[in-house]
Coordinates of C-alpha atoms in Angstrom, one line a residue:
Chain A
M1 CA 113.4 85.9 111.2
E2 CA 115.4 86.7 108.2
N3 CA 118.8 88.6 108.6
F4 CA 118.4 88.4 112.4
R5 CA 121.9 89.9 113.0
Q6 CA 121.0 92.9 110.7
F7 CA 117.6 93.4 112.7
V8 CA 119.5 93.5 116.0
G9 CA 122.1 95.9 114.7
F10 CA 119.3 98.4 113.6
L11 CA 117.5 97.8 116.9
V12 CA 120.7 98.6 118.8
A13 CA 121.3 101.6 116.7
A14 CA 117.9 102.8 117.4
A15 CA 118.2 102.3 121.2
L16 CA 121.5 104.1 121.1
L17 CA 120.4 106.9 119.1
G18 CA 117.2 107.2 121.2
T19 CA 119.2 107.3 124.3
L20 CA 121.7 109.9 123.0
S21 CA 118.9 112.1 121.9
V22 CA 117.4 112.1 125.4
V23 CA 120.8 112.7 127.0
F24 CA 121.6 115.5 124.6
V25 CA 118.1 117.3 125.1
L26 CA 118.6 116.9 128.8
T27 CA 122.1 118.3 128.7
W28 CA 120.8 121.2 126.7
V29 CA 118.1 122.4 128.9
L30 CA 120.2 121.5 132.2
Q31 CA 123.4 123.0 131.3
W32 CA 122.6 125.8 129.0
R33 CA 118.9 126.8 129.5
G34 CA 118.7 126.9 133.3
G35 CA 117.0 123.6 134.0
L36 CA 113.4 122.4 134.5
A37 CA 110.7 123.8 136.7
W38 CA 106.9 124.3 136.5
D39 CA 107.1 128.1 137.0
L40 CA 105.1 129.5 133.9
G41 CA 108.6 130.7 132.7
L42 CA 111.5 129.6 130.6
L43 CA 112.0 126.7 132.9
E44 CA 108.6 125.4 132.2
F45 CA 109.1 125.9 128.5
N46 CA 112.1 123.5 128.7
W47 CA 109.7 120.6 129.5
H48 CA 108.6 121.0 125.8
P49 CA 111.7 119.8 124.0
V50 CA 112.4 117.2 126.7
L51 CA 108.9 115.8 126.7
S52 CA 108.6 115.9 123.0
T53 CA 111.8 114.1 122.5
V54 CA 111.2 111.3 125.0
G55 CA 107.4 111.0 124.1
F56 CA 106.9 111.8 120.4
I57 CA 110.2 110.7 119.1
V58 CA 111.6 107.9 121.2
I59 CA 108.5 106.3 122.7
N60 CA 106.4 106.8 119.6
G61 CA 109.3 105.3 117.5
F62 CA 109.6 102.2 119.6
G63 CA 105.7 101.9 119.7
L64 CA 105.9 101.5 115.9
I65 CA 108.0 98.5 116.0
V66 CA 106.9 96.4 118.9
Y67 CA 105.3 93.9 116.5
R68 CA 108.7 93.4 115.0
L69 CA 110.5 92.2 118.1
P70 CA 110.9 88.4 117.5
W71 CA 111.1 88.0 121.4
T72 CA 107.3 88.9 121.5
W73 CA 106.2 86.6 118.9
N74 CA 105.1 84.1 121.5
F75 CA 102.9 86.6 123.0
S76 CA 99.0 86.6 122.0
K77 CA 98.1 89.1 119.4
P78 CA 95.7 90.9 121.9
L79 CA 98.5 91.4 124.4
M80 CA 100.6 92.8 121.5
K81 CA 97.9 95.1 120.7
Y82 CA 97.7 96.4 124.2
I83 CA 101.4 96.8 124.3
H84 CA 101.3 98.8 121.1
F85 CA 98.3 100.9 122.5
G86 CA 100.2 101.5 125.7
F87 CA 103.3 102.9 124.0
N88 CA 100.9 105.2 122.1
I89 CA 98.9 106.3 125.1
V90 CA 102.2 107.2 127.0
T91 CA 103.4 109.3 124.1
S92 CA 99.9 111.1 124.0
V93 CA 100.0 112.0 127.6
L94 CA 103.5 113.2 127.5
M95 CA 102.7 115.4 124.4
V96 CA 99.6 116.9 126.3
I97 CA 102.0 117.9 129.2
S98 CA 104.6 119.1 126.7
L99 CA 101.9 121.3 125.0
V100 CA 100.5 122.7 128.4
A101 CA 104.3 123.7 129.1
V102 CA 104.7 125.7 126.0
F103 CA 101.2 127.3 126.1
D104 CA 101.7 128.2 129.7
F105 CA 105.0 129.9 128.9
H106 CA 103.6 131.8 125.9
N107 CA 100.5 132.9 127.8
S108 CA 102.6 134.1 130.8
K109 CA 104.9 136.0 128.5
R110 CA 102.1 137.4 126.2
I111 CA 103.7 135.6 123.3
P112 CA 101.1 134.6 120.6
N113 CA 100.4 130.9 120.4
M114 CA 100.2 129.0 117.0
Y115 CA 101.9 131.3 114.6
S116 CA 104.9 129.4 113.4
L117 CA 105.0 126.6 111.0
H118 CA 106.6 124.4 113.9
S119 CA 103.3 124.9 115.9
W120 CA 101.2 124.1 112.9
I121 CA 102.8 120.9 112.0
G122 CA 103.6 120.0 115.5
L123 CA 100.1 120.3 116.8
A124 CA 98.6 118.8 113.7
A125 CA 100.7 115.7 114.3
V126 CA 99.6 115.5 118.0
I127 CA 95.9 115.8 117.0
M128 CA 96.3 113.1 114.3
H129 CA 98.2 110.8 116.7
A130 CA 95.3 111.0 119.3
L131 CA 92.7 110.3 116.4
Q132 CA 95.0 107.5 115.3
I133 CA 94.7 106.1 118.8
I134 CA 90.9 106.4 119.1
I135 CA 90.3 105.0 115.6
G136 CA 92.7 102.3 116.0
V137 CA 91.1 101.3 119.3
C138 CA 87.6 101.2 117.7
T139 CA 89.0 99.2 114.8
F140 CA 91.4 96.7 116.3
L141 CA 90.5 96.4 120.0
L142 CA 86.7 96.1 119.7
T143 CA 86.0 92.5 119.1
F144 CA 82.8 93.0 117.2
T145 CA 84.4 95.3 114.3
P146 CA 83.7 93.6 111.2
T147 CA 87.0 91.9 109.8
F148 CA 86.6 93.6 106.5
I149 CA 86.9 97.1 108.1
K150 CA 90.0 95.9 110.0
T151 CA 91.5 94.6 106.8
F152 CA 90.5 97.8 104.9
Y153 CA 91.8 100.2 107.7
M154 CA 95.1 98.3 108.5
S155 CA 97.3 99.7 105.6
I156 CA 95.9 103.2 106.3
H157 CA 96.6 102.9 110.1
V158 CA 100.2 101.6 109.5
F159 CA 101.1 104.4 106.8
V160 CA 99.5 107.3 108.9
G161 CA 101.3 106.1 112.0
L162 CA 104.6 106.2 110.1
F163 CA 103.7 109.5 108.6
I164 CA 102.9 111.0 112.0
F165 CA 106.1 109.8 113.2
G166 CA 107.8 111.6 110.3
M167 CA 105.8 114.8 111.1
S168 CA 106.9 114.5 114.6
I169 CA 110.7 114.4 113.6
T170 CA 110.0 117.4 111.1
A171 CA 108.4 119.4 113.9
A172 CA 111.4 118.6 116.2
E173 CA 113.9 119.9 113.8
M174 CA 111.9 123.1 113.3
G175 CA 111.6 123.4 117.0
I176 CA 115.3 123.1 117.4
T177 CA 115.9 125.7 114.6
E178 CA 113.4 128.1 116.2
K179 CA 114.8 127.9 119.7
L180 CA 118.4 128.2 118.7
I181 CA 117.7 131.3 116.7
F182 CA 115.6 132.8 119.5
T183 CA 118.1 132.0 122.4
L184 CA 121.4 132.6 120.6
R185 CA 120.4 135.9 119.0
S186 CA 123.2 138.6 118.6
G187 CA 125.2 136.8 121.2
S188 CA 122.8 137.6 124.2
N189 CA 123.4 136.3 127.6
M190 CA 127.2 136.1 127.1
T191 CA 127.1 133.5 124.3
L192 CA 128.2 133.6 120.7
P193 CA 125.3 133.9 118.3
Y194 CA 124.0 130.8 116.5
S195 CA 125.8 131.8 113.2
Q196 CA 129.2 131.7 115.2
S197 CA 128.5 128.0 116.1
P198 CA 128.8 128.1 119.9
P199 CA 129.1 124.8 121.8
E200 CA 125.4 124.8 122.5
A201 CA 124.6 125.2 118.9
I202 CA 126.7 122.3 118.0
L203 CA 125.2 120.1 120.7
V204 CA 121.6 120.9 119.7
N205 CA 122.3 120.5 115.9
T206 CA 123.7 117.1 116.8
L207 CA 120.8 116.3 118.8
G208 CA 118.7 117.2 115.5
V209 CA 120.9 114.7 113.6
F210 CA 120.4 112.0 116.2
I211 CA 116.8 112.5 115.9
L212 CA 116.8 112.1 112.2
L213 CA 119.0 108.9 112.2
F214 CA 116.7 107.4 114.9
G215 CA 113.9 108.0 112.5
G216 CA 115.8 106.4 109.8
C217 CA 116.4 103.2 111.8
I218 CA 112.7 102.9 113.0
L219 CA 111.3 103.4 109.5
W220 CA 113.8 100.8 108.1
I221 CA 112.9 98.2 110.8
A222 CA 109.3 99.1 110.4
T223 CA 109.2 98.6 106.5
R224 CA 111.2 95.2 106.0
P225 CA 108.7 92.7 104.8
G226 CA 111.0 89.9 106.2
W227 CA 110.9 91.3 109.8
K228 CA 107.0 91.2 110.2
R229 CA 105.4 89.3 113.0
P230 CA 104.3 85.9 111.6
P231 CA 100.5 85.6 111.3
E232 CA 98.7 84.4 114.4
H233 CA 97.3 81.1 112.5
I234 CA 100.8 80.0 111.7
K235 CA 101.8 79.9 115.3
E236 CA 98.6 78.6 116.8
N237 CA 97.1 76.2 114.2
I238 CA 99.6 74.9 111.8
G239 CA 102.8 74.8 113.7
S240 CA 106.4 76.2 113.6
E241 CA 107.6 74.4 110.3
E242 CA 104.8 75.6 108.2
G243 CA 105.1 79.0 109.8
S244 CA 108.7 79.0 108.8
I245 CA 107.7 78.2 105.2
L246 CA 105.0 80.9 105.0
N247 CA 107.2 83.4 106.5
K248 CA 109.7 82.7 103.9
T249 CA 107.2 82.9 101.3
N250 CA 105.8 86.2 102.3
V251 CA 109.3 87.6 102.0
S252 CA 109.9 85.6 98.7
T253 CA 107.1 87.4 96.9
E254 CA 109.2 90.4 97.0
T255 CA 112.5 88.7 96.0
N256 CA 112.1 85.1 94.9
M257 CA 108.9 83.5 93.7
E258 CA 110.2 79.9 93.6
Q259 CA 109.0 78.9 97.0
V260 CA 105.3 79.8 96.5
P261 CA 104.0 76.5 95.2
E262 CA 105.2 74.3 98.1
S263 CA 103.2 76.5 100.8
A264 CA 100.3 77.7 98.6
A265 CA 97.9 75.1 99.9
R266 CA 98.6 76.1 103.4
L267 CA 98.0 79.8 102.5
K268 CA 94.4 79.2 102.4
H269 CA 94.2 78.9 106.1
L270 CA 95.4 82.5 106.4
N271 CA 92.3 84.6 107.4
L272 CA 91.7 88.1 106.2
E273 CA 92.4 89.7 109.7
D274 CA 95.8 88.2 110.0
A275 CA 96.6 89.1 106.3
G276 CA 95.5 92.7 106.8
Q277 CA 97.4 93.0 110.0
R278 CA 100.6 92.2 108.3
S279 CA 100.2 94.7 105.6
T280 CA 103.0 97.0 106.6
F281 CA 103.3 99.6 104.0
Chain B
M1 CA 95.9 98.2 88.4
E2 CA 94.1 97.9 91.7
N3 CA 92.1 100.9 92.9
F4 CA 93.0 102.9 89.7
R5 CA 90.4 105.7 90.7
Q6 CA 92.2 106.1 94.1
F7 CA 95.5 106.1 92.3
V8 CA 94.3 108.9 90.0
G9 CA 93.0 110.8 92.9
F10 CA 96.3 110.8 94.7
L11 CA 98.2 111.6 91.5
V12 CA 96.0 114.7 90.9
A13 CA 96.2 115.7 94.5
A14 CA 100.0 115.4 94.3
A15 CA 100.1 117.4 91.0
L16 CA 97.8 120.1 92.6
L17 CA 99.9 120.4 95.8
G18 CA 103.0 120.4 93.8
T19 CA 101.7 123.2 91.5
L20 CA 100.5 125.2 94.6
S21 CA 103.9 124.8 96.3
V22 CA 105.6 126.3 93.4
V23 CA 103.0 129.2 92.9
F24 CA 103.2 129.9 96.6
V25 CA 107.2 130.0 96.8
L26 CA 107.2 132.2 93.7
T27 CA 104.6 134.5 95.1
W28 CA 106.6 134.8 98.3
V29 CA 109.9 135.8 96.7
L30 CA 108.3 137.9 93.9
Q31 CA 105.8 139.7 95.9
W32 CA 107.4 140.0 99.3
R33 CA 111.0 139.5 99.0
G34 CA 111.8 141.6 96.0
G35 CA 112.1 139.1 93.3
L36 CA 114.9 137.1 91.6
A37 CA 118.3 138.1 90.3
W38 CA 121.8 136.9 90.3
D39 CA 123.2 139.8 92.2
L40 CA 125.2 138.1 95.2
G41 CA 122.6 139.7 97.4
L42 CA 119.1 138.9 98.8
L43 CA 117.5 138.6 95.2
E44 CA 120.1 135.9 94.4
F45 CA 119.3 134.1 97.8
N46 CA 115.7 134.0 96.6
W47 CA 116.5 131.4 94.0
H48 CA 117.4 129.1 97.0
P49 CA 113.8 128.4 98.2
V50 CA 112.3 128.6 94.5
L51 CA 114.8 126.0 93.1
S52 CA 114.6 123.7 96.2
T53 CA 110.9 123.6 96.0
V54 CA 110.9 122.9 92.3
G55 CA 113.9 120.6 92.4
F56 CA 114.2 118.7 95.6
I57 CA 110.5 118.7 96.3
V58 CA 108.3 118.5 93.2
I59 CA 110.5 117.0 90.6
N60 CA 112.4 114.6 93.0
G61 CA 108.9 113.6 94.2
F62 CA 107.6 112.8 90.9
G63 CA 110.8 111.1 90.0
L64 CA 110.1 108.7 92.7
I65 CA 106.7 107.6 91.4
V66 CA 107.4 107.4 87.6
Y67 CA 107.4 103.4 87.7
R68 CA 103.9 103.7 89.3
L69 CA 102.2 105.5 86.4
P70 CA 100.3 102.8 84.5
W71 CA 100.3 104.7 81.3
T72 CA 104.2 104.0 81.1
W73 CA 103.8 100.3 81.6
N74 CA 104.1 99.6 78.0
F75 CA 107.6 101.4 77.9
S76 CA 110.5 99.3 78.2
K77 CA 112.4 98.8 81.5
P78 CA 115.5 100.6 80.3
L79 CA 113.5 103.6 79.1
M80 CA 111.8 103.8 82.5
K81 CA 115.3 103.7 84.1
Y82 CA 116.5 106.6 82.0
I83 CA 113.2 108.6 82.8
H84 CA 113.8 107.9 86.5
F85 CA 117.4 108.9 86.1
G86 CA 116.3 112.0 84.2
F87 CA 114.2 113.3 86.9
N88 CA 116.9 112.8 89.4
I89 CA 119.7 114.5 87.3
V90 CA 117.5 117.6 87.0
T91 CA 116.9 117.7 90.7
S92 CA 120.5 117.4 91.3
V93 CA 121.5 120.2 88.8
L94 CA 118.8 122.5 90.3
M95 CA 120.1 121.8 93.8
V96 CA 123.8 122.7 92.8
I97 CA 122.4 126.1 91.4
S98 CA 120.3 126.5 94.6
L99 CA 123.2 125.9 96.8
V100 CA 125.6 128.2 94.9
A101 CA 122.9 130.9 95.2
V102 CA 122.9 130.7 98.9
F103 CA 126.6 130.2 99.4
D104 CA 127.1 133.4 97.1
F105 CA 124.8 135.3 99.3
H106 CA 126.4 134.3 102.6
N107 CA 129.9 134.9 101.2
S108 CA 129.1 138.4 99.8
K109 CA 127.4 139.4 103.3
R110 CA 130.1 137.7 105.4
I111 CA 127.5 135.4 106.9
P112 CA 129.0 132.0 107.9
N113 CA 128.1 129.0 105.9
M114 CA 126.7 125.7 107.3
Y115 CA 126.1 126.6 111.0
S116 CA 122.4 125.8 111.1
L117 CA 120.7 122.4 111.4
H118 CA 118.9 123.3 108.2
S119 CA 122.1 123.6 106.3
W120 CA 123.5 120.3 108.0
I121 CA 120.4 118.3 107.0
G122 CA 119.9 119.9 103.8
L123 CA 123.3 119.5 102.4
A124 CA 123.5 115.9 103.7
A125 CA 120.3 115.3 101.7
V126 CA 121.8 116.8 98.6
I127 CA 125.0 114.9 98.9
M128 CA 123.3 111.6 99.7
H129 CA 120.9 112.2 96.6
A130 CA 124.0 112.6 94.3
L131 CA 125.6 109.4 95.8
Q132 CA 122.2 107.7 95.2
I133 CA 122.4 108.6 91.6
I134 CA 125.9 107.5 91.1
I135 CA 125.5 104.1 92.9
G136 CA 122.1 103.7 91.2
V137 CA 123.8 104.1 87.7
C138 CA 126.3 101.8 88.6
T139 CA 124.1 99.1 89.8
F140 CA 121.0 99.4 87.6
L141 CA 122.2 101.1 84.3
L142 CA 125.4 99.1 83.8
T143 CA 124.3 96.0 82.1
F144 CA 127.3 93.9 83.5
T145 CA 126.5 94.4 87.1
P146 CA 125.7 91.0 88.6
T147 CA 122.0 90.3 89.2
F148 CA 122.6 89.4 92.8
I149 CA 123.9 92.9 93.5
K150 CA 120.9 94.5 91.8
T151 CA 118.6 92.4 93.9
F152 CA 120.5 93.1 97.1
Y153 CA 120.7 96.9 96.6
M154 CA 117.2 97.5 95.3
S155 CA 115.4 97.6 98.7
I156 CA 118.1 99.8 100.0
H157 CA 118.0 102.1 97.0
V158 CA 114.2 102.5 97.3
F159 CA 114.3 103.2 101.0
V160 CA 117.1 105.7 100.8
G161 CA 115.4 107.4 97.9
L162 CA 112.2 107.8 100.0
F163 CA 114.3 108.8 103.1
I164 CA 116.2 111.6 101.2
F165 CA 112.9 113.0 100.0
G166 CA 111.7 112.9 103.6
M167 CA 115.0 114.7 104.5
S168 CA 114.3 117.4 101.7
I169 CA 110.9 118.1 103.2
T170 CA 112.2 118.4 106.6
A171 CA 115.0 120.7 105.4
A172 CA 112.3 122.7 103.5
E173 CA 110.2 123.3 106.5
M174 CA 113.3 124.2 108.7
G175 CA 114.4 126.7 105.8
I176 CA 110.9 128.3 105.9
T177 CA 111.1 128.7 109.7
E178 CA 114.6 130.2 109.6
K179 CA 113.9 132.7 106.7
L180 CA 110.5 133.9 108.4
I181 CA 112.2 134.5 111.8
F182 CA 115.0 136.4 110.0
T183 CA 113.0 138.5 107.7
L184 CA 110.0 139.1 109.9
R185 CA 112.1 140.1 113.0
S186 CA 110.6 142.7 115.3
G187 CA 108.5 144.1 112.4
S188 CA 111.3 145.4 110.4
N189 CA 110.8 146.7 106.8
M190 CA 107.3 148.0 107.6
T191 CA 105.9 144.6 108.3
L192 CA 104.4 142.9 111.4
P193 CA 106.8 140.4 113.1
Y194 CA 106.3 136.6 112.5
S195 CA 104.6 136.2 115.9
Q196 CA 101.9 138.7 114.8
S197 CA 101.1 136.4 111.8
P198 CA 101.2 138.9 108.9
P199 CA 99.9 137.8 105.5
E200 CA 103.5 136.7 104.3
A201 CA 103.8 134.5 107.3
I202 CA 100.4 132.9 106.7
L203 CA 101.2 132.4 103.0
V204 CA 104.7 130.8 103.7
N205 CA 103.3 128.7 106.5
T206 CA 100.6 127.5 104.1
L207 CA 103.5 126.8 101.6
G208 CA 105.1 124.5 104.3
V209 CA 101.8 122.7 104.7
F210 CA 101.4 122.1 101.0
I211 CA 104.8 120.7 100.9
L212 CA 104.2 118.3 103.7
L213 CA 100.9 117.1 102.1
F214 CA 102.5 116.7 98.7
G215 CA 105.1 114.5 100.6
G216 CA 102.2 112.5 102.0
C217 CA 100.8 111.9 98.5
I218 CA 104.0 110.8 97.0
L219 CA 104.9 108.5 99.8
W220 CA 101.4 106.8 99.7
I221 CA 101.6 106.3 96.0
A222 CA 105.2 104.9 96.1
T223 CA 104.5 102.5 99.0
R224 CA 101.2 100.7 97.7
P225 CA 102.1 97.2 96.6
G226 CA 99.2 97.0 94.2
W227 CA 100.4 100.1 92.4
K228 CA 103.9 98.7 91.5
R229 CA 104.9 98.3 88.0
P230 CA 104.1 94.7 86.8
P231 CA 107.4 92.6 86.3
E232 CA 109.1 92.8 82.8
H233 CA 108.7 89.1 82.2
I234 CA 104.9 89.1 82.7
K235 CA 104.4 91.6 79.9
E236 CA 107.0 90.4 77.4
N237 CA 107.0 86.5 77.9
I238 CA 103.9 85.4 79.4
G239 CA 101.2 87.6 78.2
S240 CA 98.7 90.1 79.6
E241 CA 96.2 87.5 81.2
E242 CA 98.9 85.8 83.5
G243 CA 100.3 89.2 84.1
S244 CA 97.0 90.2 85.5
I245 CA 96.9 87.2 87.6
L246 CA 100.4 87.7 89.0
N247 CA 99.7 91.2 89.6
K248 CA 96.7 90.3 91.8
T249 CA 98.8 87.7 93.5
N250 CA 101.5 90.1 94.5
V251 CA 98.9 92.4 96.0
S252 CA 97.1 89.3 97.6
T253 CA 100.1 88.2 99.6
E254 CA 99.4 91.3 101.6
T255 CA 95.6 90.9 101.8
N256 CA 94.2 87.6 100.7
M257 CA 96.2 84.4 100.1
E258 CA 93.6 82.5 98.2
Q259 CA 94.7 83.4 94.8
V260 CA 98.2 82.2 95.2
P261 CA 97.8 78.6 94.0
E262 CA 96.3 79.4 90.6
S263 CA 99.4 81.3 89.5
A264 CA 102.0 79.7 91.5
A265 CA 103.5 77.6 88.7
R266 CA 103.9 80.8 86.5
L267 CA 105.9 82.5 89.2
K268 CA 108.8 80.4 88.5
H269 CA 109.3 82.4 85.3
L270 CA 110.1 85.5 87.3
N271 CA 113.7 86.1 87.4
L272 CA 115.5 87.7 90.4
E273 CA 116.3 91.1 88.8
D274 CA 112.5 91.8 88.2
A275 CA 111.6 90.5 91.7
G276 CA 114.3 92.7 93.2
Q277 CA 113.2 95.7 91.2
R278 CA 109.7 95.4 92.5
S279 CA 110.8 95.4 96.1
T280 CA 109.3 98.9 97.0
F281 CA 109.9 99.0 100.7

C-alpha cells in the first residue's frame, strides 16, 4: 500500500472522531435531555440521535472503507462482500429503530411527521440506503448475475453509497440544528437559549463538527486510488511481486505513466469483474 | 469523450436544478419574506440565502466542472485555470457580501453572531474556500512553483474543493431549517407554523431538495474518470489520434485493462504536471 502511514493516520483520526461523536451524543442525551427509555415520550425520542449517529454515521462510514483495510487483503473477495454487507445491514436495522423512536414520539405528542427538510432528506437517505443494499445483493452477491452488469453497476454503487453517506451527515447536521432550536428556546427549562451559547449548545455544535470531520476522513480514505484493495487475480493467480507492480501501475495512471509498459502484458489477466469492482469514484 | 450523451444529460440536469434553486430562493424572499433591500433589517438578511445559493452553490458548483466541458478542451490550460479561478473569485465575493448582510442584520437587531452550527460550518466553508483560492493561485498559477509541489497538491486541491462544496450544501440545508423554524413559529404573521406544512415550507423544503440534487449532479460529473480533460501534451505534441487512445486508456485502467499495451509507449511523453492535474479524486 502507498503512503501506509498516511492511511493509518486517517484511519486513526476517523476512529477517534467516530468515538468522540458517539461519546458526545450520549453525553447530550444522558446529561442534558433526561436519558434513554422506550416510553413514547422525549426519552424515546433520544434514541433517534444516538442510533442515527452510531448507525448512519459511524457504522455506515466504516462500512464504506472495509475494502481499504490492508489487513483484510488476504481475506477472500466473497468474505469481504459479506463483511461490507454486514456493516450495512446493521446500519439499516439501527435506522429502522431510530425512525420508529421518532415516529412514536411524534404520534404520542400529536406532532406531525415528515414536515421538515431534515425528515425529507433523512428518510430519503434511509430508503436509498435500503435500496442500495437490495440492489447490491442482487448484483454482487448472486453468483449468476452477468459480469457486464456487475461492471456497469459498480461505479454507480460506489458513488451512490458515498452520496448517501453525505446525505446522512447533512441530515444529522439539520437534526442537531432543529433539536437545539426546539429545546433551547427562550431559555426554557432553566437553560440559556441557543443564541446565548449555553454549554449544551457548544457540546452539540462540537458534535456536529466531529461528524463533519469524520465524514471528511472516511471520504478521503474511500477515494484515494492508491488505497484500493488489489484485484483478486493479482493475489490468487499471479503472485505478490506482479501484484505489487500492477498496484503501482493503477496508481501511476493518475500520477506517473512511466511504469505502464513493464506491467502491461500482465494487465490482460485482469478480468472485468475485478476491474469494475476497483472503480471507486 | 466517453458516454457524451450521459454527460450532457447530467450537465442539463445540473443547469436545470441550479436555475430552479435560484428561482425558488428568489420566490421565497420576494413573495413571502418581503423582498430585498440594504436596510440593516430583515430585507437585508434576505440577501444571505439568495447570494449563498447563487454563489456558494450554483457558481461554485459549475466552477468545479469547467475542466470537464469538452467544448473547452481546445482552450489552453492557462486560460482554463483563469476561468476556474474566475468562478471561484465570483463565489468568494458573493459570499463576503452574503456574510455582511447577515452580520449587519444580527448586529442591528442585537442577535448574537456565530452561535449556531449553521454559522460554524458555513463560515468555516467560506474561509476554507478563500484559502483554497490563495493556495491554488500560489501552486498552479505561479509559473515558478516546482512541478513536484503541483503534483503533490493537486489531489488535495481537488478533494478539498469538492468537500467545501459539500459543506456549502450542508450549511444551506441547515440555514433553510433554521430560517423556516424561526419565521414559521407558532403560526405568527398570519401563516401556519412549519409543522403544518404551509405553502412557504413546501416551497423552501423543495429548494433544499433541488440544492441536494444539484450537488449530486455536480459531484457525479466531477468524479467520472472518463470525463476528465485530456492532458495538454496529448493535444499539443502528439495529436488527436493518440490523444484519443490515451484518453481511452486512462478510463480503461478503471474498467478494462486490455488497451494499455498499444498506447503504453506514448504514455512516457506525459509529464508529471499533466498527470497530477488529471488526478480528480
